[in-house]
Short mmCIF file of C-alpha atoms in Angstrom, two decimals:
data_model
loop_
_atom_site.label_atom_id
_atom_site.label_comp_id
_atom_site.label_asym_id
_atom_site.label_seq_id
_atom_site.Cartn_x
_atom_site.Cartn_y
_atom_site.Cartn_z
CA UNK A 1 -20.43 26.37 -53.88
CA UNK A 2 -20.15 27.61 -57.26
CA UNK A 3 -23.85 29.43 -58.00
CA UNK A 4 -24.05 31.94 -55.40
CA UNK A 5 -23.71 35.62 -55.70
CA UNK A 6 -19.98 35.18 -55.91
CA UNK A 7 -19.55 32.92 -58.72
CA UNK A 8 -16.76 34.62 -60.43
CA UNK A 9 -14.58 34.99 -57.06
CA UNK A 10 -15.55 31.12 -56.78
CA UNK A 11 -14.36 30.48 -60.22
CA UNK A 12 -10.56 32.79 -59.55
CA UNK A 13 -10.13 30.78 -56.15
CA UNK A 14 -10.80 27.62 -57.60
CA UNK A 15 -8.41 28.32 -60.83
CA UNK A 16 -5.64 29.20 -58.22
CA UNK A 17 -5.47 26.38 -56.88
CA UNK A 18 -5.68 23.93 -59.70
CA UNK A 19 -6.85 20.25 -58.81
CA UNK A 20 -6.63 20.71 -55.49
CA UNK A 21 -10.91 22.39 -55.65
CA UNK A 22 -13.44 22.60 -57.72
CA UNK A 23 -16.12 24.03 -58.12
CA UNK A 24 -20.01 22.67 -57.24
CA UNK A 25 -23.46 23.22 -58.06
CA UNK A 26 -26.20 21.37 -56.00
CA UNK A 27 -29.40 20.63 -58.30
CA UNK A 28 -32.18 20.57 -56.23
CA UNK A 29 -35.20 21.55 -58.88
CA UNK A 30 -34.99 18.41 -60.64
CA UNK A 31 -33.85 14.96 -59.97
CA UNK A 32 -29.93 13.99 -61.69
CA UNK A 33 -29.74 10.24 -63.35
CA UNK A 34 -26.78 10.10 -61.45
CA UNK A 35 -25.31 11.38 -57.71
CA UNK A 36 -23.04 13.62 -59.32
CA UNK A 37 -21.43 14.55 -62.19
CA UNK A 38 -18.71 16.94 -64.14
CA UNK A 39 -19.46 19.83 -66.35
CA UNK A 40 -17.14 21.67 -68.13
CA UNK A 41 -17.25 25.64 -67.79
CA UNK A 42 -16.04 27.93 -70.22
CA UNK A 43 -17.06 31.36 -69.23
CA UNK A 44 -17.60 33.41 -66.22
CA UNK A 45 -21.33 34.12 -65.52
CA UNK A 46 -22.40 37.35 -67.41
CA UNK A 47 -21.22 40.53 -66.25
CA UNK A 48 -23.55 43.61 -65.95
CA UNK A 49 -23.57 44.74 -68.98
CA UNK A 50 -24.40 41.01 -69.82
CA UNK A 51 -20.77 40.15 -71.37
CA UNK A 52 -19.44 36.28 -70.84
CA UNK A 53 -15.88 36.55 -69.93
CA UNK A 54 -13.86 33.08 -71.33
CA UNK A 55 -12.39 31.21 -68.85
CA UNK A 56 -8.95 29.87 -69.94
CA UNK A 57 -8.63 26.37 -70.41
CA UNK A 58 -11.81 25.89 -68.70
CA UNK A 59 -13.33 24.46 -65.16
CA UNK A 60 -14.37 21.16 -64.21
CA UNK A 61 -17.79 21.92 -61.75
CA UNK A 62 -18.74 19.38 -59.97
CA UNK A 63 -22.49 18.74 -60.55
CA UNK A 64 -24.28 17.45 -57.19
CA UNK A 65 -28.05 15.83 -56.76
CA UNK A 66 -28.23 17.54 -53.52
CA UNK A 67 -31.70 15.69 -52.71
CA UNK A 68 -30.00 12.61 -52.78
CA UNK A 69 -27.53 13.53 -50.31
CA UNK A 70 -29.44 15.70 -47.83
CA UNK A 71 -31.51 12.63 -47.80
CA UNK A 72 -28.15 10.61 -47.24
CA UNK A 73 -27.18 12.48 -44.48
CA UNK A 74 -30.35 12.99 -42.69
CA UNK A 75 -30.75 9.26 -42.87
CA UNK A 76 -27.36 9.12 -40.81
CA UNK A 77 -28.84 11.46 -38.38
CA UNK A 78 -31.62 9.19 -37.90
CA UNK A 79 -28.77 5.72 -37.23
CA UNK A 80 -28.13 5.09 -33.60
CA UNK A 81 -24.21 6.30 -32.40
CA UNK A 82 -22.72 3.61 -31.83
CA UNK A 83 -24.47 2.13 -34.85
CA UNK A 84 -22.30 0.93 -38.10
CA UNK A 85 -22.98 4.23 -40.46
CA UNK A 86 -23.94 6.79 -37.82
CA UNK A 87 -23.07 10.00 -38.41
CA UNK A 88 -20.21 11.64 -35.91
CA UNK A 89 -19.98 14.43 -34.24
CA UNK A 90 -16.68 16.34 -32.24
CA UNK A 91 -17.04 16.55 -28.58
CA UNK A 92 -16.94 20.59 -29.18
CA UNK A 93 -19.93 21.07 -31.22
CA UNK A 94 -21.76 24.20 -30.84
CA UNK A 95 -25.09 25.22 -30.88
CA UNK A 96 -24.72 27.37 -33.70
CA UNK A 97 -23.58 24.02 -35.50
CA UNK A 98 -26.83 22.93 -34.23
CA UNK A 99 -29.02 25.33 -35.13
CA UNK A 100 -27.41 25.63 -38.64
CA UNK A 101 -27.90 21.37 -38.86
CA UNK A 102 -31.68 22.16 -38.52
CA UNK A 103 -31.85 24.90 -41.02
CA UNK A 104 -33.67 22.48 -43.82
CA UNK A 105 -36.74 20.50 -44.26
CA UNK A 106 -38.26 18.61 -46.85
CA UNK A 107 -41.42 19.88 -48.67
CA UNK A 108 -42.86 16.74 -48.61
CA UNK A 109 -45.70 17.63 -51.09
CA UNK A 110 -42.24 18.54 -53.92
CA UNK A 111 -40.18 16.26 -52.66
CA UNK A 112 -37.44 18.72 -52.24
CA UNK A 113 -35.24 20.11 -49.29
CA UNK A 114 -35.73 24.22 -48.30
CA UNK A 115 -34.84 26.22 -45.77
CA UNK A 116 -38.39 27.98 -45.11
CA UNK A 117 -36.79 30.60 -42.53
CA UNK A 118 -33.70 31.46 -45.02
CA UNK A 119 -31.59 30.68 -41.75
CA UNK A 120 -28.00 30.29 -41.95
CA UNK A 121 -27.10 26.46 -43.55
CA UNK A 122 -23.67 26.05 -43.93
CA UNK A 123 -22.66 23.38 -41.73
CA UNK A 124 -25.54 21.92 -43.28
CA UNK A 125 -24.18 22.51 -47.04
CA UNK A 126 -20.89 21.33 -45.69
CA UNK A 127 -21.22 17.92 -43.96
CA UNK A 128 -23.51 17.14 -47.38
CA UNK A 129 -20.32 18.38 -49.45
CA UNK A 130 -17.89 15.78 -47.05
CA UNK A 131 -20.87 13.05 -48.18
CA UNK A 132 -20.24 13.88 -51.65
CA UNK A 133 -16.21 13.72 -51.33
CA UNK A 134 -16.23 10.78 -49.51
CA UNK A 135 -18.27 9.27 -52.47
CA UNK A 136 -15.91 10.96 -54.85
CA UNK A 137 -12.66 9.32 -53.14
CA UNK A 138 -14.90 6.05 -52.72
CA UNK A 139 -13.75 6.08 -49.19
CA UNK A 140 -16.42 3.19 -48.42
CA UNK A 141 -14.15 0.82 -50.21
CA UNK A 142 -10.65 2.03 -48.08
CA UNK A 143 -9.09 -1.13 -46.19
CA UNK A 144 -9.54 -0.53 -42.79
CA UNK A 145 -6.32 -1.99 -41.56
CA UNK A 146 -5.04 1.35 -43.06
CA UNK A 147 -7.23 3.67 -40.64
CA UNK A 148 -6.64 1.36 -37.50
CA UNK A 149 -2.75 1.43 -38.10
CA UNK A 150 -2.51 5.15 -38.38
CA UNK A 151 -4.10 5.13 -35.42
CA UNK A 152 -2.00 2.91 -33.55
CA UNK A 153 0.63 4.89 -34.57
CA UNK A 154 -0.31 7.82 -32.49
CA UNK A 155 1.15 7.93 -29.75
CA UNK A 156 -0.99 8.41 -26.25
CA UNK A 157 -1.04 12.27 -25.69
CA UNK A 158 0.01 13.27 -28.99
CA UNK A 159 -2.38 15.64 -30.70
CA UNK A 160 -3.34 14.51 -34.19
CA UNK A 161 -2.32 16.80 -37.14
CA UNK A 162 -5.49 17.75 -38.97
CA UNK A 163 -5.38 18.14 -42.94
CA UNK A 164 -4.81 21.60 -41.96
CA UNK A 165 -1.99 21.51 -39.60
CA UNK A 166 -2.50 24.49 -36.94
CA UNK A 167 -5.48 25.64 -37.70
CA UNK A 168 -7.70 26.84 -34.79
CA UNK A 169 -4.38 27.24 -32.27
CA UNK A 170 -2.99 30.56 -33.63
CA UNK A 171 -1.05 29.32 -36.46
CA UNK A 172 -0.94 29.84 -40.25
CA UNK A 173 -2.51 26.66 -42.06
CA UNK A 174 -0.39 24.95 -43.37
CA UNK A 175 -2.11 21.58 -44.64
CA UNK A 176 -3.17 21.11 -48.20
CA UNK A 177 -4.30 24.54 -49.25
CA UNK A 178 -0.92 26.77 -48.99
CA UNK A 179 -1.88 30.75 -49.48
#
């Protein structure tokens, strides 16, 4: 998330690791014509002083109606589990996972999602970001005969690498974002 109070660290990180991440911005005080959309940024945010920095050769931010997905994704809160589109959860969720899921309401007289209590929203923020990506990498329109045989392929017993292999068992991560 590209608009915090951290934009500018945002902006290095993302420049680091060229198109591997971008950056985002969820618009939430008006409605978008579309679910998302690129921007192209040219300068760091001011500094104090009130200074623009250039940014060489530019970003590409990723522009996000965040309405549209919060509303996404509580709908597949709402869709039975074993239902086709029902949203999944690991067997090890948390309650701070919880708690942070049920950090945001709608103001129904705006229309809008808020967090009233300023409670922590992350894992809120995030599982909308994995809506967005999956939209992104049109993952709706995958063949499934590719998921099922990659799954057939694992053997019984054999624990699945992640898309960051090692993570979470004392390793380095060592998946798609190398440090």
């Amino acid at each position: 998330d590209a608009m915090g109070r951290r934009t500018s660290e945002v902006y290095d990180f993302v420049r680091a690791h060229p198109r591997r991440i971008f950056p985002t911005q969820g618009v939430d005080t008006r409605r978008m014509t579309q679910p998302h959309a690129w921007s192209t940024i040219d300068f760091y945010p001011p500094d104090r002083k009130g200074h623009r920095k250039p940014i060489p050769g530019g970003l590409l931010l990723l522009r996000v109606d965040v309405n549209l997905w919060k509303d996404a994704l509580a709908g597949k809160l709402e869709v039975k589990p074993d239902d086709p589109g029902a949203f999944r959860l690991h067997a090890e969720v948390d309650q701070e996972y919880a708690r942070q899921m049920c950090a945001e309401t709608v103001d129904t007289e705006k229309g809008l999602w808020i967090n009233p209590h300023e409670r922590p929203n992350h894992y809120w923020d995030c599982e909308v970001g994995c809506l967005v990506a999956a939209d992104l990498l049109r993952v709706k329109y995958w063949k499934k005969d590719q998921q099922e045989t990659a799954a057939r392929n694992q053997k019984p017993g054999e624990k699945k690498e992640g898309w960051i292999r090692g993570a979470g068992r004392g390793e380095r991560p060592g998946g798609w974002l190398k440090r």
